Coordinates of C-alpha atoms in Angstrom, one line a residue:
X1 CA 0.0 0.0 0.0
X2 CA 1.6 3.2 -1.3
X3 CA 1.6 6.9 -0.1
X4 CA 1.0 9.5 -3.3
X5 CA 4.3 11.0 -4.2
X6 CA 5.0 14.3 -2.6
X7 CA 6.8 17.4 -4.4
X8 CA 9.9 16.7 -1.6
X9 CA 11.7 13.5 -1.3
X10 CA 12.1 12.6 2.4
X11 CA 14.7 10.4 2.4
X12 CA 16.4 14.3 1.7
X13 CA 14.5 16.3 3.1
X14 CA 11.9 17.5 6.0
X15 CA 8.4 19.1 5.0
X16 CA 8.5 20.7 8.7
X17 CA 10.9 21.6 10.6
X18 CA 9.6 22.8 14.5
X19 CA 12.1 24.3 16.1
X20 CA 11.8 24.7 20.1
X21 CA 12.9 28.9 20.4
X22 CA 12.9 28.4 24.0
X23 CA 12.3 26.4 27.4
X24 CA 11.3 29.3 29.0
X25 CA 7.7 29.8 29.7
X26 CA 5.6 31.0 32.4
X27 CA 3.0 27.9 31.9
X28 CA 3.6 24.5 33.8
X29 CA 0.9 22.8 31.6
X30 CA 0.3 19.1 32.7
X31 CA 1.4 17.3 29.8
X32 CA 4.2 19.4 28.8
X33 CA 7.6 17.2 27.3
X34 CA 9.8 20.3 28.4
X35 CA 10.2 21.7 32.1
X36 CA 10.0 24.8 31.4
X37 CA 11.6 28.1 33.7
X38 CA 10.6 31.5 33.8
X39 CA 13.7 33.1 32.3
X40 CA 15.6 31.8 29.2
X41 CA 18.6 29.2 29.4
X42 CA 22.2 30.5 28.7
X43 CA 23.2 27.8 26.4
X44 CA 20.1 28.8 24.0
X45 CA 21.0 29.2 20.5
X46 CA 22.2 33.4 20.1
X47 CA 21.0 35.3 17.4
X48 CA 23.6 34.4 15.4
X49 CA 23.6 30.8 15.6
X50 CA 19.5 31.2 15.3
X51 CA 20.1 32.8 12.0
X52 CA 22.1 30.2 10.6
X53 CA 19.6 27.7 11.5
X54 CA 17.5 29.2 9.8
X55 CA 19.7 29.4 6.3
X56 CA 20.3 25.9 7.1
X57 CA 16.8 24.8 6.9
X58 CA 16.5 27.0 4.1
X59 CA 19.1 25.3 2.2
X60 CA 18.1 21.9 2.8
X61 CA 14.7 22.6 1.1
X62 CA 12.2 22.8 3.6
X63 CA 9.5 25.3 3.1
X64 CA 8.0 25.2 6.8
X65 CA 9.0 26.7 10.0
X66 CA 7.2 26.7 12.9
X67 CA 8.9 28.8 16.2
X68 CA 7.6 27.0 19.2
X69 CA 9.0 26.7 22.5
X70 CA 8.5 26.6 25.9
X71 CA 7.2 30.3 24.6
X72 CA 8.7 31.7 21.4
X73 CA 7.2 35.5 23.0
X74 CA 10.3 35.1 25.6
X75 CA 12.7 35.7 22.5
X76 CA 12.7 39.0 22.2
X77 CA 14.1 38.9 18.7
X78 CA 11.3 36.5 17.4
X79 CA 9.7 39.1 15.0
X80 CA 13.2 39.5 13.4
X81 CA 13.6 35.4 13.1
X82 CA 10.0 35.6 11.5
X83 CA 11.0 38.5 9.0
X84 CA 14.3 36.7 8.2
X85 CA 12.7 33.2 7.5
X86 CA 10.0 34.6 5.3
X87 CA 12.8 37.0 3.5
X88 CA 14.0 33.6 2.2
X89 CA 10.8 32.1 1.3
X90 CA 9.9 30.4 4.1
X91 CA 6.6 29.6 5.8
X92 CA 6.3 30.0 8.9
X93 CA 4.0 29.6 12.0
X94 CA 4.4 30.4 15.5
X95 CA 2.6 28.3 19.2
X96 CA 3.2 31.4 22.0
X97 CA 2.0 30.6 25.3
X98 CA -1.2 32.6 26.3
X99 CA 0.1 34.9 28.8
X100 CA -0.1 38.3 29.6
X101 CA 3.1 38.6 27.0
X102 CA 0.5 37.8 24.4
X103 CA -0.2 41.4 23.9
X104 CA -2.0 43.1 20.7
X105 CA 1.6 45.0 20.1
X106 CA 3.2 41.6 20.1
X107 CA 0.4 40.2 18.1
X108 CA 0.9 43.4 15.6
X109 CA 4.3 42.7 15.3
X110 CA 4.2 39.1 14.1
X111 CA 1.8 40.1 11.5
X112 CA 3.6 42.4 10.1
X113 CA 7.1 40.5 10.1
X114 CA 5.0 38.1 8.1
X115 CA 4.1 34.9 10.4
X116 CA 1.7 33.1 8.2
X117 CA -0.1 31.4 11.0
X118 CA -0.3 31.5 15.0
X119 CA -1.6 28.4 16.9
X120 CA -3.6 28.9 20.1
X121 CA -4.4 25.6 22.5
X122 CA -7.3 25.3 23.7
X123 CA -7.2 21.7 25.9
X124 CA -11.1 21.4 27.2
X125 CA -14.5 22.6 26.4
X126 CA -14.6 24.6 29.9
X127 CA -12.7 26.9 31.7
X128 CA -12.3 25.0 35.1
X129 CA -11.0 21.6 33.3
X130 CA -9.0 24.1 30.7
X131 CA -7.8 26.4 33.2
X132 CA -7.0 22.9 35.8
X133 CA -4.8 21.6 32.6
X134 CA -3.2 24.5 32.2
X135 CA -2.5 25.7 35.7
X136 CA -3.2 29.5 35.0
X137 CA -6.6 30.5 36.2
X138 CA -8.0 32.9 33.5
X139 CA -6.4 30.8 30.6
X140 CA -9.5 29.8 28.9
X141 CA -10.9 33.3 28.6
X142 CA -7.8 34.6 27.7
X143 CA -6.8 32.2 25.2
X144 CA -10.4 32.7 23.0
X145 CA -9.5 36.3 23.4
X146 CA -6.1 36.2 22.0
X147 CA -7.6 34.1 19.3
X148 CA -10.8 36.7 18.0
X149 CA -7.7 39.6 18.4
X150 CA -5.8 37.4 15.9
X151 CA -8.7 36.9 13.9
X152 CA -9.5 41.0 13.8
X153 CA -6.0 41.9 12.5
X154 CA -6.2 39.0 9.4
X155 CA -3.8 36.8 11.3
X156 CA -4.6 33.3 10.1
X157 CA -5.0 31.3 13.3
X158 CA -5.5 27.2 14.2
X159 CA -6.3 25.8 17.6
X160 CA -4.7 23.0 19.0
X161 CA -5.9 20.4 21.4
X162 CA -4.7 17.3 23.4
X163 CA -7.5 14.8 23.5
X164 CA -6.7 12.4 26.6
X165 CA -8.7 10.7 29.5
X166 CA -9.3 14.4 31.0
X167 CA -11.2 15.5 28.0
X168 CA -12.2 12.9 25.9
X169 CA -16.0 13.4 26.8
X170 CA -16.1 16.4 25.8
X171 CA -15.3 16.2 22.0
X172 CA -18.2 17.7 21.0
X173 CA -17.9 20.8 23.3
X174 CA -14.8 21.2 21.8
X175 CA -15.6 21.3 18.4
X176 CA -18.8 23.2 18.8
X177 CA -16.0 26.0 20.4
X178 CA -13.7 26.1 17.3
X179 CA -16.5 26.0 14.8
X180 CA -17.5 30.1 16.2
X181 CA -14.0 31.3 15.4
X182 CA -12.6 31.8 12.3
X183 CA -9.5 28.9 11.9
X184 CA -7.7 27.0 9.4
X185 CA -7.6 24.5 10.8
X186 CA -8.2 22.4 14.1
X187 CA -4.9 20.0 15.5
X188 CA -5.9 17.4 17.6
X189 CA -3.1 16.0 19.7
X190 CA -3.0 12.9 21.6
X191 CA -1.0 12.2 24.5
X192 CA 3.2 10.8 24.1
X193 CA 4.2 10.6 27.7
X194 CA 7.1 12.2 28.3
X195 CA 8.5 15.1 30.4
X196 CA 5.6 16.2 32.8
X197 CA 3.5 13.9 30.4
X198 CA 4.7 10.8 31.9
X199 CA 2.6 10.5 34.9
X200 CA -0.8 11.6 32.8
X201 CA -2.7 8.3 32.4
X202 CA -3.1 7.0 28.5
X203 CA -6.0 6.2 26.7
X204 CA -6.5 3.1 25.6
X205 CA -5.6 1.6 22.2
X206 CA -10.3 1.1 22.0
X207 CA -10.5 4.5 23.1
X208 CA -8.2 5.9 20.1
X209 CA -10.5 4.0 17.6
X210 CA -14.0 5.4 19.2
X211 CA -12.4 9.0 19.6
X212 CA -11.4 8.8 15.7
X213 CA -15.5 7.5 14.9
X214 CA -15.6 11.7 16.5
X215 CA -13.1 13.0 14.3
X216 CA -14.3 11.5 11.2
X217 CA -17.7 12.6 12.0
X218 CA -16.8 15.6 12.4
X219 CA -14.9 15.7 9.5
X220 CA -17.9 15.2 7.3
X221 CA -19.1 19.0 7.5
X222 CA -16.2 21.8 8.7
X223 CA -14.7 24.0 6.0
X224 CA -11.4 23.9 7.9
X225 CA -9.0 21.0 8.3
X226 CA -8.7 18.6 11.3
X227 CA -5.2 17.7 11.3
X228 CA -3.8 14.8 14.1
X229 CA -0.5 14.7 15.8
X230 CA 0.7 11.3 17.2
X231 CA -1.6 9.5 15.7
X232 CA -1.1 8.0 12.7
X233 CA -2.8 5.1 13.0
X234 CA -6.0 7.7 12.4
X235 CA -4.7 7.6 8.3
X236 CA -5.5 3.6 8.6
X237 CA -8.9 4.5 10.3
X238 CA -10.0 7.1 7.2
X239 CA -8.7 4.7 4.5
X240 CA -11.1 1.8 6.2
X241 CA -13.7 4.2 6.4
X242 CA -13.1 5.2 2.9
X243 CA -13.1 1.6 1.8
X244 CA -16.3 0.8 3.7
X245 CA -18.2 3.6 1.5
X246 CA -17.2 2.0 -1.7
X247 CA -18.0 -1.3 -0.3
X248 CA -21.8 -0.2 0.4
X249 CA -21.9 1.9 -3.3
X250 CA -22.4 5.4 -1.2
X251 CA -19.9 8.5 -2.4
X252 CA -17.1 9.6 -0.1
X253 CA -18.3 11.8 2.5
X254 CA -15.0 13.6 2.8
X255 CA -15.1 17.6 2.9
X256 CA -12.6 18.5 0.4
X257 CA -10.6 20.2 3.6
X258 CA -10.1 17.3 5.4
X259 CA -7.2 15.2 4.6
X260 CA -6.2 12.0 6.7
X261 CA -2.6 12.3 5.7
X262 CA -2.3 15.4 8.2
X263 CA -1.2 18.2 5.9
X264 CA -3.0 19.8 3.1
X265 CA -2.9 22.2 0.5
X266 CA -5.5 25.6 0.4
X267 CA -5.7 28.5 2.5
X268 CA -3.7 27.3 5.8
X269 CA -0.3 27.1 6.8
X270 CA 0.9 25.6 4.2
X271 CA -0.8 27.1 1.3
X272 CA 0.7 26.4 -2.4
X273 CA 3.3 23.5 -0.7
X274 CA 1.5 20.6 -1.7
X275 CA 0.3 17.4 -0.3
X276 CA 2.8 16.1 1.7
X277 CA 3.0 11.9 1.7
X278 CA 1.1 9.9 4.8
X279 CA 3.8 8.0 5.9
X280 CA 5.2 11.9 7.5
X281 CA 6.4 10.5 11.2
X282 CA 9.1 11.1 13.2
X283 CA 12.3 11.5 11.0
X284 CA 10.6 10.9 8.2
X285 CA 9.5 14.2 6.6
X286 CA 9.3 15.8 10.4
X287 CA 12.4 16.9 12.4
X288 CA 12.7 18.8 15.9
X289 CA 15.4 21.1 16.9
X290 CA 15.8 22.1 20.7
X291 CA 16.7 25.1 22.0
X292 CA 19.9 24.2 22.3
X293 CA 20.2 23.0 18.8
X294 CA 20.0 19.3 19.3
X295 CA 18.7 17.9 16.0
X296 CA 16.1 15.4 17.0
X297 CA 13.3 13.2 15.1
X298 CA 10.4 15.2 16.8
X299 CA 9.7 17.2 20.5
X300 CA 8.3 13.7 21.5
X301 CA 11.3 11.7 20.8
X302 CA 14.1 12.8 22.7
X303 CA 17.1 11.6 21.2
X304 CA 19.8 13.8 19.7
X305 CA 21.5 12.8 16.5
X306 CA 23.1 15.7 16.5
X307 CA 23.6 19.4 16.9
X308 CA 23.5 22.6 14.6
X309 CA 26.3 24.3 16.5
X310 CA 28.6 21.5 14.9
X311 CA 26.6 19.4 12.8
X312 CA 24.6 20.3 9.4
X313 CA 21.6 19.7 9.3
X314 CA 21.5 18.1 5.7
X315 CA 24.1 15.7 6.8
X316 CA 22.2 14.5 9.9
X317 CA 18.7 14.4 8.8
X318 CA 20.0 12.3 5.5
X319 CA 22.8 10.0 7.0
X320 CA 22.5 9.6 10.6
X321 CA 21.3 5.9 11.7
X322 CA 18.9 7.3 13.9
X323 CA 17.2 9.1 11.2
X324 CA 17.6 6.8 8.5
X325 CA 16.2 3.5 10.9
X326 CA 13.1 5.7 11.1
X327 CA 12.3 6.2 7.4
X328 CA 12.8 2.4 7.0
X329 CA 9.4 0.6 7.6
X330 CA 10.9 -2.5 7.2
X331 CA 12.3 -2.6 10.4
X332 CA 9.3 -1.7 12.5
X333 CA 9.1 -4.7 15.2
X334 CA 5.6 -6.5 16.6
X335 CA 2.1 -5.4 14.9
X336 CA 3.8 -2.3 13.0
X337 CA 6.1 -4.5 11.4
X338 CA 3.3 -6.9 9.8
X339 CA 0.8 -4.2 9.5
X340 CA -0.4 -3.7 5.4
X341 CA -0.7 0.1 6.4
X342 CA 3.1 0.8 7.4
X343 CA 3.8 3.1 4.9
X344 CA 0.7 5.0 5.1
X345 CA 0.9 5.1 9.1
X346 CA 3.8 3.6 10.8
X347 CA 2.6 4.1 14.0
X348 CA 3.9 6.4 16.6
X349 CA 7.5 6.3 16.8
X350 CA 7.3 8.6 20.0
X351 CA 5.1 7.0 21.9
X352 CA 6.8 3.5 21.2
X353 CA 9.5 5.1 22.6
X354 CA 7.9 6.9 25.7
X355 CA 6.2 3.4 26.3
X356 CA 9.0 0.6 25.4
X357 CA 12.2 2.2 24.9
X358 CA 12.0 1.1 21.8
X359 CA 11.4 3.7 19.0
X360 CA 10.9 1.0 16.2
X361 CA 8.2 -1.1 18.4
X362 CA 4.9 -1.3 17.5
X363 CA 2.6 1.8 18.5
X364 CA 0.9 0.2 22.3
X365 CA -2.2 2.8 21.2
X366 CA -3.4 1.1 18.0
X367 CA -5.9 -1.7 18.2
X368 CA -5.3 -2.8 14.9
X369 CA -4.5 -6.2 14.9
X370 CA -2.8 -7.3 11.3
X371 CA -2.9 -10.7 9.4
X372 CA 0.6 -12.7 9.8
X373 CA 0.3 -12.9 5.9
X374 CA 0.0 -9.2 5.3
X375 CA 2.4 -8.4 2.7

C-alpha cells in the first residue's frame, strides 16, 4: 500500500521543521515534554547561531518553519527570526503561550514581520477543566480572546488540542467551540508521555478508535482541516472508512478540507506547498530542533542525533542511523512490522519510545490487529 508521491523527497528532506525557540515559559501545563523556567537558558542558540539555523533549513529545502518553545514570546528577537525566515521564502508559524506577554503590540508585530499562521491551544471545552490543565486560572478566557484579536488583524489562526482521558468526553464541546471562530484548521493532539506527560494516564488503544468515529464525523461537515498529531494510526482509520463507502456503493463523504494524511494544501499554513506523503512520522519528513540545537526526530522523541552548533543539518537528517532507521518501515518490530498500512501510518514512533524504549516497536495505542500474511 503506497503513499501518493509528494513534491519533496524525504529520504532528503523534512516538509516541517519545528524548532523549540525556548524552554522558558511561564506555563507548567500538565502534559508538557519540556520543564519549562521563567527566564531563558544561557546555552540557547544566540541570534547568530538562530540565523544560521534558519539558512540551514532554508538550504536543505524545507518550506515550513514553525517557532515554538516553551514560549517563542520570551525571544525577544522572534519578530526578526519571523522577517528573516520569510525573506528567504519560508513559511512560517508560531505556538506562543497565552500569557499576559500575548499582547496586541506583540500580536501586531508578528503580523507584520510576516508569520503566516499562529496556533492557540485550547485543551477542554470549559474553563475549570481548561484552566486545571493549564495551571493559569484565566487561561481559557484569555486564550479565546487572544484568538478573536488574531482573527480582527487577518492573522490566520489554528487551535490546538490534546484529547486524553481528561477531555475525551467532551469532544463535542470542543468542536462546537472552534467551529464560532474563524481557523484554518483544528490539530488534535493525543497524549506521548514524556516530560511532565509521563505520569498523565493514556488512553486506551479502544478509546483511540472510538475518539477517531468523532473525528471522522466531524470531518464530514467543517470548512477547515482537522489535522492529528501522534496518531497515525487515524490515516488507517479514514482509509477503512473510505473503503467501507465504496464497499456499500455510497460517495465519499470527505469535505474537500479534510485530509487523513495530516497536511493539506489551500488556505492554511501551508498554502501552495502541496500534499505532503502519509507516511510523514518522526524522521521521516518531520524533524525537531531544541533550543539548544539538538537535532532530533520530533519534540516527543528525545534523542539527539546531533547538533547545529557542529553538525549540518542536511548531513544528519540524510545520513545519521537514527534518522535513517526511522524512514525504513521495514524494520518496525511487533504489529507495526506486519501491519499492510506501514507506509501510510507507521505508527507512533514517540510513543513507542515513551512506552517501550524502543522507538521501532509497534505503536501500544493502535488496536489494529494485522494478518501474519500481510504483505
Amino acid at each position: 500500500m503506497k503513499s501518493k508521491q509528494s513534491i519533496l523527497d524525504y529520504n532528503q528532506q523534512p516538509f516541517l521543521v519545528i524548532w523549540e525557540t525556548t524552554r522558558a515559559c511561564d506555563l507548567a501545563c500538565v502534559h508538557c515534554r519540556a520543564s519549562a523556567d521563567p527566564q531563558p537558558s544561557l546555552d540557547e542558540l544566540n541570534h547568530h547561531e538562530a540565523l544560521r539555523l534558519i539558512d540551514e533549513i532554508r538550504n536543505i529545502g524545507t518550506p515550513i518553519l514553525v517557532f515554538s518553545g516553551g514560549d517563542c514570546l520570551k525571544r525577544k528577537d522572534l519578530a526578526e527570526l519571523v522577517a528573516y525566515a520569510k525573506s528567504l521564502g519560508l513559511r512560517t508559524g508560531a505556538i506562543p503561550a497565552v500569557t499576559p506577554a500575548l499582547t496586541d503590540e506583540r500580536l501586531k508585530e508578528l503580523k507584520d514581520a510576516g508569520l503566516d499562521q499562529m496556533a492557540f491551544s485550547l485543551d477542554a471545552a470549559n474553563a475549570k477543566d481548561h484552566d486545571i490543565f493549564r495551571r493559569v486560572e484565566g487561561n481559557f478566557e484569555k486564550t479565546l480572546e487572544c484568538l478573536e484579536k488574531a482573527n480582527r488583524i487577518g492573522l490566520r489562526t489554528q487551535l490546538n488540542s490534546l484529547i486524553n482521558v481528561h477531555n475525551e468526553n467532551q469532544l463535542n464541546g470542543l468542536f462546537d467551540i472552534v467551529e464560532l471562530f474563524d481557523v484554518v484548521f483544528w490539530e488534535i493532539f493525543f497524549l506521548v508521555p514524556t516530560g511532565r506527560g509521563r505520569t498523565v494516564p493514556l488512553l486506551s488503544a479502544d478509546r483511540f478508535e472510538a475518539i477517531f468515529e468523532q473525528i471522522y464525523e466531524f470531518s464530514q461537515c467543517v470548512n477547515f482541516v482537522i489535522k492529528i498529531t501522534e496518531a497515525p494510526h487515524y490515516r488507517r482509520f479514514c482509509h477503512e472508512q473510505t473503503m467501507l463507502q465504496r464497499t456499500l456503493g455510497k460517495p465519499n463523504g470527505h469535505h474537500a478540507k479534510h485530509l487523513p494524511d495530516d497536511f493539506t494544501k489551500g488556505h492554511d499554513l501551508r498554502e501552495s506547498i502541496g500534499r505532503a506523503p502519509m507516511g510523514v512520522n518522526s524522521g521521516k519528513g518531520f524533524t525537531f530542533i531544541s533550543c539548544r540545537g539538538d537535532i532530533m526526530p520530533s519534540g516527543f522523541l528525545p534523542i539527539a542525533a546531533g547538533n547545529i552548533r557542529q553538525d549540518s543539518l542536511a548531513d544528519v537528517y540524510r545520513n545519521s542511523p537514527l534518522f535513517q532507521e526511522l524512514r525504513n518501515t521495514t524494520l518496525l518490530k511487533g504489529r507495526c512490522g506486519l501491519c499492510p498500512y506501514k507506509e501510510m501510518c507507521g505508527g507512533s514512533r514517540a510513543r513507542a519510545y515513551a512506552i517501550t524504549g524502543d522507538y521501532l516497536a509497534e505503536d501500544p495505542c493502535c488496536a489494529y490487529q494485522p494478518s501474519v500474511f500481510c504483505e
